[in-house]
Short mmCIF file of N, CA, C and O in Angstrom, two decimals:
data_model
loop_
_atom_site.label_atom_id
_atom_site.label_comp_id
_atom_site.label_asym_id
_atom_site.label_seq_id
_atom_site.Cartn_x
_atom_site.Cartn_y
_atom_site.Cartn_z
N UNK A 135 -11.00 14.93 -16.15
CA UNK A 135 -12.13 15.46 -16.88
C UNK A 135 -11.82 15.42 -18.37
O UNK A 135 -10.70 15.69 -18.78
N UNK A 136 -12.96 15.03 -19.28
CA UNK A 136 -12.68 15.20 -20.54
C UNK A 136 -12.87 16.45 -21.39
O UNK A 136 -13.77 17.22 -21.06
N UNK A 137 -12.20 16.69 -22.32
CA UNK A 137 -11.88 17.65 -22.89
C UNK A 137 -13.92 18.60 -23.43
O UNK A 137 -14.28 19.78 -23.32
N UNK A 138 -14.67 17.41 -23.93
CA UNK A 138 -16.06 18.08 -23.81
C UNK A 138 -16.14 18.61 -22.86
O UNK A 138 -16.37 19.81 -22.93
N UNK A 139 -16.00 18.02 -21.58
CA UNK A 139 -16.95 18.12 -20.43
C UNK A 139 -15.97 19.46 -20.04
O UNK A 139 -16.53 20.43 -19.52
N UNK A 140 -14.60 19.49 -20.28
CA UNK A 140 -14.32 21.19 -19.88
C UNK A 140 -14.91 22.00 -20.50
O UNK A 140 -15.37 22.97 -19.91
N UNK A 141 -15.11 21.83 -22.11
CA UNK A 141 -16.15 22.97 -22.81
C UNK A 141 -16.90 23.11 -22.01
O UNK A 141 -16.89 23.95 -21.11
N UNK A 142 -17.69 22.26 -22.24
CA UNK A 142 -19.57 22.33 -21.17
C UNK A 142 -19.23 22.82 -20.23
O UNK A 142 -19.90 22.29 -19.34
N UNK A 143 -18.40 23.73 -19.70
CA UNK A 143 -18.49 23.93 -17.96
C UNK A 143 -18.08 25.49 -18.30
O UNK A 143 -18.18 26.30 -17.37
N UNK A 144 -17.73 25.86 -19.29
CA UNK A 144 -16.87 27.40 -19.56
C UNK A 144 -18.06 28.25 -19.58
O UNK A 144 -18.97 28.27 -20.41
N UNK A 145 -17.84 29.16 -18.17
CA UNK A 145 -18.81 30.61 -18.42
C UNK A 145 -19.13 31.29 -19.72
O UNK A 145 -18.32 31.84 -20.46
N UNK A 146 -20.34 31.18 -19.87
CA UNK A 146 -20.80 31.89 -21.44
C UNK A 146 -20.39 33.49 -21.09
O UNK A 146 -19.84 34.26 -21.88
N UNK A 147 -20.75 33.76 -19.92
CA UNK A 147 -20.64 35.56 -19.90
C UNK A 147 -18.78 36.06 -20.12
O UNK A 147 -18.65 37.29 -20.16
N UNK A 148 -17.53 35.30 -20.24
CA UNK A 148 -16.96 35.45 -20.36
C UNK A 148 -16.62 35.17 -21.87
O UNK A 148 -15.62 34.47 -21.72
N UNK A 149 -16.77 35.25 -22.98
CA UNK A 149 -16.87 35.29 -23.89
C UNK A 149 -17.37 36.24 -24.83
O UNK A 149 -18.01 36.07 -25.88
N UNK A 150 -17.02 37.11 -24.34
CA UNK A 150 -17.91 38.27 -25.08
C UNK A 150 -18.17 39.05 -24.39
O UNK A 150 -17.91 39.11 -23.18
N UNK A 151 -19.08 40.24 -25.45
CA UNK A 151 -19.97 41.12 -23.96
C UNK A 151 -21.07 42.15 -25.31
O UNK A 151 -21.16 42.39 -26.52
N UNK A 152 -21.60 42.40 -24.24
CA UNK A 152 -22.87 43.09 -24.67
C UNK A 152 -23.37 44.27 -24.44
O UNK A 152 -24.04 44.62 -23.47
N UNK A 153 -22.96 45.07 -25.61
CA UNK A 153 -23.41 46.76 -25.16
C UNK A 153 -24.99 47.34 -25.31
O UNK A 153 -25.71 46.87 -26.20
N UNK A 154 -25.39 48.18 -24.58
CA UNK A 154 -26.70 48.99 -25.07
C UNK A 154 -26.66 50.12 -25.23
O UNK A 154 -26.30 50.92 -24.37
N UNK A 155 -27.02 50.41 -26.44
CA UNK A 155 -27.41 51.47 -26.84
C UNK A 155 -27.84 52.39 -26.38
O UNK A 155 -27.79 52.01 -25.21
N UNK A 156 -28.37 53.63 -26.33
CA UNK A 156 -28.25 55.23 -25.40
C UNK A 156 -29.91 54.92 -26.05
O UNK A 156 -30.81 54.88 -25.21
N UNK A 157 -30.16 54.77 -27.04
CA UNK A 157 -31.25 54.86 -27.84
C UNK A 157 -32.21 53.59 -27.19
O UNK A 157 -33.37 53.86 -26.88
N UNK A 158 -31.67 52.12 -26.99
CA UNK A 158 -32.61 50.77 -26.35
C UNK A 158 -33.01 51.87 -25.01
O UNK A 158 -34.20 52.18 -24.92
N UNK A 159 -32.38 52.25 -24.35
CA UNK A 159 -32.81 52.51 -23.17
C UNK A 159 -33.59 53.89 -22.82
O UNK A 159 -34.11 54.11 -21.73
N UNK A 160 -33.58 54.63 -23.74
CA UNK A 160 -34.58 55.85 -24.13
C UNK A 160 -35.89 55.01 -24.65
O UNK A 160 -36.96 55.35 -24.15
N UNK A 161 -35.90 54.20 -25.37
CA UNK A 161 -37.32 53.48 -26.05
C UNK A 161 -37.85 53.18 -24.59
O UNK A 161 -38.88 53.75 -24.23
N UNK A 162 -37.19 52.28 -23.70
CA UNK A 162 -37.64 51.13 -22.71
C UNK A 162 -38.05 52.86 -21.84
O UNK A 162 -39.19 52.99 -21.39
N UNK A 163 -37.34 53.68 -21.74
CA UNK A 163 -37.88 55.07 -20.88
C UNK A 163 -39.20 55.61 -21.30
O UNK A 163 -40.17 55.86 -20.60
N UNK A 164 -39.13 55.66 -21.91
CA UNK A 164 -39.94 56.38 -23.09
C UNK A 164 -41.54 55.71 -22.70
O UNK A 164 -42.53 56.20 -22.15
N UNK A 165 -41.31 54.75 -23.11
CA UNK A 165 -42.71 53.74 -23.15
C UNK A 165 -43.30 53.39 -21.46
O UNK A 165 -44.47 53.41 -21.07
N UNK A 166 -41.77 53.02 -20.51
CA UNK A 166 -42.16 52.94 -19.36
C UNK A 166 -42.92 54.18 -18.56
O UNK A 166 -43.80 53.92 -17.74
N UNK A 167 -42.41 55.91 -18.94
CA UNK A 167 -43.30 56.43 -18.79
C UNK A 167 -44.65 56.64 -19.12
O UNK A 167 -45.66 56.68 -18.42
N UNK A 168 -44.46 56.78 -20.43
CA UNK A 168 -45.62 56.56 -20.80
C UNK A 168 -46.91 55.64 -20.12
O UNK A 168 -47.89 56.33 -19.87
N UNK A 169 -46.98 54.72 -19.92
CA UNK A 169 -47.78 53.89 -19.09
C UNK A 169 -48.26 54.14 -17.89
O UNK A 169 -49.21 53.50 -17.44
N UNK A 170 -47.41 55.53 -16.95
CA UNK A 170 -48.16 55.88 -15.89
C UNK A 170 -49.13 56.52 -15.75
O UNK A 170 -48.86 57.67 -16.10
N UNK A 171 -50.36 56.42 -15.35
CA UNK A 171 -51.73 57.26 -15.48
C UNK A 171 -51.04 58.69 -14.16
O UNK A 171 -50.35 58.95 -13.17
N UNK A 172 -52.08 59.23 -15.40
CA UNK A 172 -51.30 60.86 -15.13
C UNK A 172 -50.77 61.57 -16.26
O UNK A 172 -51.10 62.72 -16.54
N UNK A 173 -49.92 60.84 -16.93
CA UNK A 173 -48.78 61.43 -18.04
C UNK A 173 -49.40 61.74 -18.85
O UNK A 173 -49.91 60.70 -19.27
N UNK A 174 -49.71 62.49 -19.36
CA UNK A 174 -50.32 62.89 -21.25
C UNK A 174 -49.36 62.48 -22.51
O UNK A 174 -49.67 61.94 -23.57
N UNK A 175 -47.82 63.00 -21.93
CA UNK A 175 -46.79 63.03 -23.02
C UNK A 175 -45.98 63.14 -22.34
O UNK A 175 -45.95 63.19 -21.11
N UNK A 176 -45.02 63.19 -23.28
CA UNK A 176 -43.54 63.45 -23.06
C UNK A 176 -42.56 64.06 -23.62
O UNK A 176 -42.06 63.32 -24.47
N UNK A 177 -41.95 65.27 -23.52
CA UNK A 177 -41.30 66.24 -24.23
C UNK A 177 -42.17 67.23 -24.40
O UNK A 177 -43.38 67.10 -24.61
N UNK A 178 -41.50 68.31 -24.30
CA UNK A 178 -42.46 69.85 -24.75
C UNK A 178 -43.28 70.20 -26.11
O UNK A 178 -43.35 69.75 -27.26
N UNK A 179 -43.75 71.03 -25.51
CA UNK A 179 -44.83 71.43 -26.94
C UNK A 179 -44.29 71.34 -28.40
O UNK A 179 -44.98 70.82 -29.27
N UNK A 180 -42.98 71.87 -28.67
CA UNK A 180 -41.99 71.78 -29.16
C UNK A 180 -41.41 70.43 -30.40
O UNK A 180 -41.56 70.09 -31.57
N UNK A 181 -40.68 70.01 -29.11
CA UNK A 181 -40.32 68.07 -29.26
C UNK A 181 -41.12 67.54 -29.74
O UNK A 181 -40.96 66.67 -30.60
N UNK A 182 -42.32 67.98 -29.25
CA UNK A 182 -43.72 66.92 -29.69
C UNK A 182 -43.89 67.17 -31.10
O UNK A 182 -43.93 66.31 -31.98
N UNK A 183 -43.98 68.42 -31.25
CA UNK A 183 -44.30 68.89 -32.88
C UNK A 183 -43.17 68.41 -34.11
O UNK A 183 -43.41 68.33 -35.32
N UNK A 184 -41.82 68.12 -33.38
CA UNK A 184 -40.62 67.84 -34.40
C UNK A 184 -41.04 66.48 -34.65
O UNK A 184 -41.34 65.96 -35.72
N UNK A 185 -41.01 65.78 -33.01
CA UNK A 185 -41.69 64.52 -33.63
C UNK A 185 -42.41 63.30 -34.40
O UNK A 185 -42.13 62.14 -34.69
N UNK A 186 -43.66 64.33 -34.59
CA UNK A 186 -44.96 64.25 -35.32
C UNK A 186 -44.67 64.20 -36.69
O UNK A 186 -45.32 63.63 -37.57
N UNK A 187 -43.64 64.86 -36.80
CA UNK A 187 -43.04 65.97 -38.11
C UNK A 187 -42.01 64.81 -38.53
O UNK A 187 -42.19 64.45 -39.69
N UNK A 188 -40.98 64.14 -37.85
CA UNK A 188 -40.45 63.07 -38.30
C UNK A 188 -41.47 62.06 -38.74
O UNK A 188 -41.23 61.51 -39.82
N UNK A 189 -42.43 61.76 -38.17
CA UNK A 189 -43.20 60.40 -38.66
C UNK A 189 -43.40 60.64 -39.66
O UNK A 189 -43.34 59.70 -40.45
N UNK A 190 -43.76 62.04 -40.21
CA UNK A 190 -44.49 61.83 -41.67
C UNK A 190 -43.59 61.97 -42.59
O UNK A 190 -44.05 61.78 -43.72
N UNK A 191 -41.89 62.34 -42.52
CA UNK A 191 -40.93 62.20 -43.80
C UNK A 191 -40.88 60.75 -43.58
O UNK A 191 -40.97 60.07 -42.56
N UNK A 192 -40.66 60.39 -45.18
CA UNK A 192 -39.97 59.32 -45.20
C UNK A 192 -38.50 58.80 -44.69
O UNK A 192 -37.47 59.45 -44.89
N UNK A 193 -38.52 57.71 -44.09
CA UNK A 193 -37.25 57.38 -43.17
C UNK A 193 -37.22 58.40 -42.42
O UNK A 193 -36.17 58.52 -41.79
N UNK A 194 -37.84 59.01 -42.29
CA UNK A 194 -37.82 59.82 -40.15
C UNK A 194 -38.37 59.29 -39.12
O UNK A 194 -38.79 59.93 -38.16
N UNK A 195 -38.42 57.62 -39.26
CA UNK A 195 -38.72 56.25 -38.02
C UNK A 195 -40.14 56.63 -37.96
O UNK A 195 -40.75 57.36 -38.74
N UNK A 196 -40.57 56.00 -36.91
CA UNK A 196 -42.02 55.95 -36.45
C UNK A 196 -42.15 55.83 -34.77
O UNK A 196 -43.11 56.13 -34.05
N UNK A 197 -40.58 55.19 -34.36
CA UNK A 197 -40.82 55.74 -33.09
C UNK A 197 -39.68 56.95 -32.81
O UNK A 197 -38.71 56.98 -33.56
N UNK A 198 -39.77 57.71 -31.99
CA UNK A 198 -39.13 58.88 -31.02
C UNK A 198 -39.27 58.86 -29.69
O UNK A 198 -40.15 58.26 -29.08
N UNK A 199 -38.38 59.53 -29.20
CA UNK A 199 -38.17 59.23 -27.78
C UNK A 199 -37.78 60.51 -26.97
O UNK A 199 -37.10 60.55 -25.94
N UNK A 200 -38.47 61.74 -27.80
CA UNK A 200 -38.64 62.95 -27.38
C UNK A 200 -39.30 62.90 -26.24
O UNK A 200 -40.39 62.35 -26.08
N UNK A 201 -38.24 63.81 -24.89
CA UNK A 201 -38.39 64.06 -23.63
C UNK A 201 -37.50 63.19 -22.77
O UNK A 201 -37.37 63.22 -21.55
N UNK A 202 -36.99 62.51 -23.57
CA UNK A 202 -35.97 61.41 -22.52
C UNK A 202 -34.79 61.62 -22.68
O UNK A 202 -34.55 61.61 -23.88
N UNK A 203 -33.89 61.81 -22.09
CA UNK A 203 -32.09 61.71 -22.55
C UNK A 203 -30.98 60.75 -21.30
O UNK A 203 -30.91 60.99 -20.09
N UNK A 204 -30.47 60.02 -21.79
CA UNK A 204 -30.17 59.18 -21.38
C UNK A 204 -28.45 59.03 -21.38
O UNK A 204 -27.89 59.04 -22.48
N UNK A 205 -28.02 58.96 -20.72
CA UNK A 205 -26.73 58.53 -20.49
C UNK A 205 -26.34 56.95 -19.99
O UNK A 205 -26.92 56.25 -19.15
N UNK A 206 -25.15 56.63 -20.82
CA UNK A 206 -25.50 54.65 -20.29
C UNK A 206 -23.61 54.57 -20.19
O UNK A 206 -22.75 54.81 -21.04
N UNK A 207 -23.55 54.34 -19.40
CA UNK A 207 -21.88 53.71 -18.86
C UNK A 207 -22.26 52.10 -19.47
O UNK A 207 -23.16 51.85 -20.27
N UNK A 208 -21.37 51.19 -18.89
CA UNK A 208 -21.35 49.99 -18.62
C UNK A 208 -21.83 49.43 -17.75
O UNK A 208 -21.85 48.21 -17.93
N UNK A 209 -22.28 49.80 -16.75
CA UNK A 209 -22.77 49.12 -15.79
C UNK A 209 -24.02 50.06 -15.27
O UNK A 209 -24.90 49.44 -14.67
N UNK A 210 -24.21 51.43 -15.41
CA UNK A 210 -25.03 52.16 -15.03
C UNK A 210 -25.52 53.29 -15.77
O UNK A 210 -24.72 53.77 -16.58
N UNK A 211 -27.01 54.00 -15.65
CA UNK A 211 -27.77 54.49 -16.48
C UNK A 211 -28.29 55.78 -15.79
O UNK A 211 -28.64 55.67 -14.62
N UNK A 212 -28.40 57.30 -16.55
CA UNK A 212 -28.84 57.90 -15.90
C UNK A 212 -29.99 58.80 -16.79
O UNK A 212 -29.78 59.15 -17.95
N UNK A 213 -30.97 59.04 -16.19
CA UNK A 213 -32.13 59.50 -17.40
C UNK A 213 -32.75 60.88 -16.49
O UNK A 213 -32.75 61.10 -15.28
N UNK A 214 -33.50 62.00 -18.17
CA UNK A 214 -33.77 62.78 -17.86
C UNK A 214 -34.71 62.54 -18.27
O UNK A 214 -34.50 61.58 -19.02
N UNK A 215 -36.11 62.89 -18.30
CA UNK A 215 -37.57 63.27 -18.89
C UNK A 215 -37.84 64.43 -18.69
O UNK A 215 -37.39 65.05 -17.72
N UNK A 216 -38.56 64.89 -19.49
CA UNK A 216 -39.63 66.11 -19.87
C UNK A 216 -41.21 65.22 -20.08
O UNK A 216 -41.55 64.49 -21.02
N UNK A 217 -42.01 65.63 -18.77
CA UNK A 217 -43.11 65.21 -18.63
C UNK A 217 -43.95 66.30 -19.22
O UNK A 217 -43.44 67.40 -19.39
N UNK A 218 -45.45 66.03 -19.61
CA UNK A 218 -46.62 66.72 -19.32
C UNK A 218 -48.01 65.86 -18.59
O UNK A 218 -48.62 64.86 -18.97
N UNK A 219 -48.13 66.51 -17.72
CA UNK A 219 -49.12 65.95 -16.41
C UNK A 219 -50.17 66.62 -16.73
O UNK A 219 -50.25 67.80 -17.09
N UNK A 220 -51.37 65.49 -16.54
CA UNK A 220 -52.71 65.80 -16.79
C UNK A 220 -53.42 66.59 -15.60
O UNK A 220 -53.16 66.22 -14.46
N UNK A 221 -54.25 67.59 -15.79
CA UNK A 221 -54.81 68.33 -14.93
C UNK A 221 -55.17 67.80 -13.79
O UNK A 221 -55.42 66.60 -13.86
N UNK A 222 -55.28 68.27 -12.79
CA UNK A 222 -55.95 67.53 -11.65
C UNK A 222 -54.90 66.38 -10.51
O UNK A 222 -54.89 66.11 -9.31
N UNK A 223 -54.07 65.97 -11.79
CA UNK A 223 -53.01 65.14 -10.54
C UNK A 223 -51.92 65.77 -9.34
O UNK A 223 -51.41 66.89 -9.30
N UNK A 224 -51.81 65.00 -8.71
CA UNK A 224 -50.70 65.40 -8.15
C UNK A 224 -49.18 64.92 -8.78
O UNK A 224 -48.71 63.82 -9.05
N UNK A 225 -48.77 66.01 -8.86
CA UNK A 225 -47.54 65.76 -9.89
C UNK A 225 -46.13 65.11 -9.04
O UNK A 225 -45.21 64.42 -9.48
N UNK A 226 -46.45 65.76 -7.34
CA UNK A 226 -44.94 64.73 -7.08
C UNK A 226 -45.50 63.49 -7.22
O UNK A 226 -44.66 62.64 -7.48
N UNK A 227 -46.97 62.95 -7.11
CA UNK A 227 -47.03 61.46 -7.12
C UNK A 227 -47.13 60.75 -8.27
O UNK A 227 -47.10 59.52 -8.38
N UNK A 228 -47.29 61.83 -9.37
CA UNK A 228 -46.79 61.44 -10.70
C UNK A 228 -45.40 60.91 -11.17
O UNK A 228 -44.99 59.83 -11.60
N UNK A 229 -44.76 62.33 -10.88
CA UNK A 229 -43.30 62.04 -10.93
C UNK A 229 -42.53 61.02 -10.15
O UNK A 229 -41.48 60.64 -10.68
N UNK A 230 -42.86 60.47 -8.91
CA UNK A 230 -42.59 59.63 -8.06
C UNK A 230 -43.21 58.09 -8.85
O UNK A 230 -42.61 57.02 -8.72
N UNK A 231 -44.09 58.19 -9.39
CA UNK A 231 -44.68 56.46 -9.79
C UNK A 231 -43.94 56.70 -11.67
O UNK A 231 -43.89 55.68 -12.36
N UNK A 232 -43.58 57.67 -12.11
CA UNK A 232 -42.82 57.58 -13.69
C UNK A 232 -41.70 57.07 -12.87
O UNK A 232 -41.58 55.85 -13.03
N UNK A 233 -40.84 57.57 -12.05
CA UNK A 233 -39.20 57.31 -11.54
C UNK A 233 -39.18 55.95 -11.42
O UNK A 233 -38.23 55.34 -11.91
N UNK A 234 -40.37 55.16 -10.66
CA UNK A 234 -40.41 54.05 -10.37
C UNK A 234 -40.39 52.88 -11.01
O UNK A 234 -39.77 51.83 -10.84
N UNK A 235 -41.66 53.48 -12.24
CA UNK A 235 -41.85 52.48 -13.51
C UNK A 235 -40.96 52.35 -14.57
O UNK A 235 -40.85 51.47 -15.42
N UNK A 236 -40.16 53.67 -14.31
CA UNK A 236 -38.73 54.05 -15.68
C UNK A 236 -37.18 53.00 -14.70
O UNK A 236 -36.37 52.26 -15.27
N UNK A 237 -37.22 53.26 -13.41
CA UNK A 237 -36.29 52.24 -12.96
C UNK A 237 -36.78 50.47 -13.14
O UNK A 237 -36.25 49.41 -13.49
N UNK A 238 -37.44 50.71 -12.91
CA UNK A 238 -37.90 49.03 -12.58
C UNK A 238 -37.99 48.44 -14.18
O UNK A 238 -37.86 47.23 -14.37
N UNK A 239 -38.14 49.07 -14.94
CA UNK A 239 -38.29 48.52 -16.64
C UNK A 239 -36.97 48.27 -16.92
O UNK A 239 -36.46 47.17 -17.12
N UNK A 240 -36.29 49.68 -16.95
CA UNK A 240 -34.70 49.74 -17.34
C UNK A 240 -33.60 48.67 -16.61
O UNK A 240 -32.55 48.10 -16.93
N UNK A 241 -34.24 48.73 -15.77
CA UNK A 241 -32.96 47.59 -15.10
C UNK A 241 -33.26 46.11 -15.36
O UNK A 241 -32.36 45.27 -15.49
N UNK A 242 -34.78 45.78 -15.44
CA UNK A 242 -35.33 44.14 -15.62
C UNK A 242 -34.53 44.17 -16.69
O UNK A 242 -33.55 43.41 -16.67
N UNK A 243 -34.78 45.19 -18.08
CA UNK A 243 -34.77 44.75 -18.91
C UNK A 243 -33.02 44.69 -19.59
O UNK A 243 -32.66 43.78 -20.34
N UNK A 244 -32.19 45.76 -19.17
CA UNK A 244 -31.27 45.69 -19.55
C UNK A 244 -30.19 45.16 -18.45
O UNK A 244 -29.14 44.81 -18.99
N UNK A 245 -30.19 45.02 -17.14
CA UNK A 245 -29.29 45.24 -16.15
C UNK A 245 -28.20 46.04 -15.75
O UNK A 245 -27.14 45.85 -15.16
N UNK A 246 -28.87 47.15 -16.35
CA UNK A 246 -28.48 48.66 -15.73
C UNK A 246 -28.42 48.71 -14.54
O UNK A 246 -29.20 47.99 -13.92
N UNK A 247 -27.53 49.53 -13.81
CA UNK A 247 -28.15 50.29 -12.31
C UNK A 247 -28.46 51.21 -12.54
O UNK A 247 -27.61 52.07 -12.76
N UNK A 248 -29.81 51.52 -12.59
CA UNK A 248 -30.38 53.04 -13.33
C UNK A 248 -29.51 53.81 -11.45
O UNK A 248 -29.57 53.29 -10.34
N UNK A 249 -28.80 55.18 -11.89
CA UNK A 249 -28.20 55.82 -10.66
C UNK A 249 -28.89 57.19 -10.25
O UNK A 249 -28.77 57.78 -9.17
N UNK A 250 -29.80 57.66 -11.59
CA UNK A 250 -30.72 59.21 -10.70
C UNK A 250 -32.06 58.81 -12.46
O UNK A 250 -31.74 58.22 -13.49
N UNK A 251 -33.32 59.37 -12.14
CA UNK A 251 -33.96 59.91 -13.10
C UNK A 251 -34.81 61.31 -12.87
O UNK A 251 -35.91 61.45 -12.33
N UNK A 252 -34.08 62.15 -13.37
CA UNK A 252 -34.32 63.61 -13.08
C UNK A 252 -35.65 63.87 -13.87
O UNK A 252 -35.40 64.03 -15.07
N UNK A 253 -36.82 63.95 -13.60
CA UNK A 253 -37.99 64.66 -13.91
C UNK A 253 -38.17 65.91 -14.04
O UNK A 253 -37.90 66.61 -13.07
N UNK A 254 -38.62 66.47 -15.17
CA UNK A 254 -39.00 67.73 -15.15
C UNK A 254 -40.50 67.85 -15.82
O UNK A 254 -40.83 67.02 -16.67
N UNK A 255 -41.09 68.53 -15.58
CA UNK A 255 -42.84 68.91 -15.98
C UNK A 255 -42.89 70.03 -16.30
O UNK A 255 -42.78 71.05 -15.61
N UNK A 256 -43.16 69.83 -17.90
CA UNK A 256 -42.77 70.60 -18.91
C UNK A 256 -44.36 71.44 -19.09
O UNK A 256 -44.48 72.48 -19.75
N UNK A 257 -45.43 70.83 -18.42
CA UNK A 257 -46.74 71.28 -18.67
C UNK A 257 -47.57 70.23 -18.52
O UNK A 257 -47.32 69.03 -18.61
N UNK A 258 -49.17 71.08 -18.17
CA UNK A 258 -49.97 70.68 -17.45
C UNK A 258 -50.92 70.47 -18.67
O UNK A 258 -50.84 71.40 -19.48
N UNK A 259 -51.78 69.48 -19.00
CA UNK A 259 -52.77 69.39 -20.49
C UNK A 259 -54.31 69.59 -19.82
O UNK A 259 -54.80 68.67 -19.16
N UNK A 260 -54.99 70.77 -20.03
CA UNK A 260 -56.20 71.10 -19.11
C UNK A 260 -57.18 70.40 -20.37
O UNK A 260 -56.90 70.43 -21.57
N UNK A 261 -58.48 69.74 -19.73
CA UNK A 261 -59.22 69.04 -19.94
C UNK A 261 -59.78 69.93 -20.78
O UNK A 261 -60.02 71.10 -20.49
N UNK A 262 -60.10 69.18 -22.24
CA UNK A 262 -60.57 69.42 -23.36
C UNK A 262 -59.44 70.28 -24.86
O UNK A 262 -59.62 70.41 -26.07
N UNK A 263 -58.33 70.68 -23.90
CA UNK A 263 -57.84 71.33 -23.96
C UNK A 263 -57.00 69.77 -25.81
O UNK A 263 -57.04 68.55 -25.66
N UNK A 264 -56.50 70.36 -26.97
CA UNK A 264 -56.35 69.68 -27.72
C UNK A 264 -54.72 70.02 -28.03
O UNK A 264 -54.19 70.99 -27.49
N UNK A 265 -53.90 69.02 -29.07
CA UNK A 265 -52.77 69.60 -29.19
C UNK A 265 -52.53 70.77 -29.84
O UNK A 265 -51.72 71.48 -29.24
N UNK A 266 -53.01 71.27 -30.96
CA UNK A 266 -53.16 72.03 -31.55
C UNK A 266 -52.85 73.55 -30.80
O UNK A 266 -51.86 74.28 -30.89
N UNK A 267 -53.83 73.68 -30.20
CA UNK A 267 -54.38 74.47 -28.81
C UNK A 267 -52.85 74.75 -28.03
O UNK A 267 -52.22 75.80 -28.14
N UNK A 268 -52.50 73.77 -27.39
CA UNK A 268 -51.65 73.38 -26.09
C UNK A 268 -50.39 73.24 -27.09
O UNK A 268 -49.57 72.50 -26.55
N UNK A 269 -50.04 73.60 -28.12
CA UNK A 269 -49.20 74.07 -28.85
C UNK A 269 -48.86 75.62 -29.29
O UNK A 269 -47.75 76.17 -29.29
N UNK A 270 -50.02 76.12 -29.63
CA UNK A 270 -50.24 77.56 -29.88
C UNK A 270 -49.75 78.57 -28.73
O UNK A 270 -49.23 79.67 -28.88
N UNK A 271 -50.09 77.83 -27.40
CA UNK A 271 -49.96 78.44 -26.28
C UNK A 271 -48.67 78.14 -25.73
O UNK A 271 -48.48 78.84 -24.73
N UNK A 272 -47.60 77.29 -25.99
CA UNK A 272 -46.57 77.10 -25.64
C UNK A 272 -45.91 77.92 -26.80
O UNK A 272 -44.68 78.01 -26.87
#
């Protein structure tokens, strides 16, 4: 064999390696919940308000990832959320289709083995009901 043709044949994944961030995989959480009908938010009355509160200093980002916490090994991922569920749903089938959509994102996207995502439902957002409101009362 010639000396190219051994290059050309050398595993790229052995050459390196590639870490993720605690933070990539809170965004990819974050957003994957988000997307399940049902969810209003994410993080407590609270979180939400610090949040809000970062966007408007300067350099306090524009995204947050309040309600998610995330732990990331090397090979595996483990996530918490703080939900708020919209009135009227059923919340284990809430919490059951977020677990689903937060594994199935996290792993396509990073090749994690996501290993638990612990849900918690931080509050219920009653119809008409505004943040303001659903702040005051928390």
């Amino acid at each position: 064999m010639t000396e190219s043709a051994e290059r050309g044949s050398r595993n790229a994944g052995s050459l390196g390696r590639t870490t993720i961030a605690d933070g990539v995989v809170a965004k990819i959480a974050f957003l994957a919940a988000g997307d399940v009908e049902g969810v209003h938010a994410l993080g407590s009355g609270l979180s939400r308000s610090v949040g809000a509160l970062r966007k408007r200093v300067p350099g306090g980002g524009t995204t947050t990832t309040h309600g998610v916490k995330v732990e990331v090994g090397e090979k595996q991922a483990a996530l918490d959320l703080d939900i708020v569920v919209e009135y009227g749903e059923v919340i284990p089938d809430v919490g059951q289709a977020v677990r689903e959509n937060v594994i199935s994102a996290v792993e396509r996207m990073t090749g994690l083995e996501v290993v638990e995502v612990n849900i918690a439902v931080s509050d219920v957002r009653l119809p008409g009901e505004d943040e303001a409101e659903a702040e005051r009362v928390v």
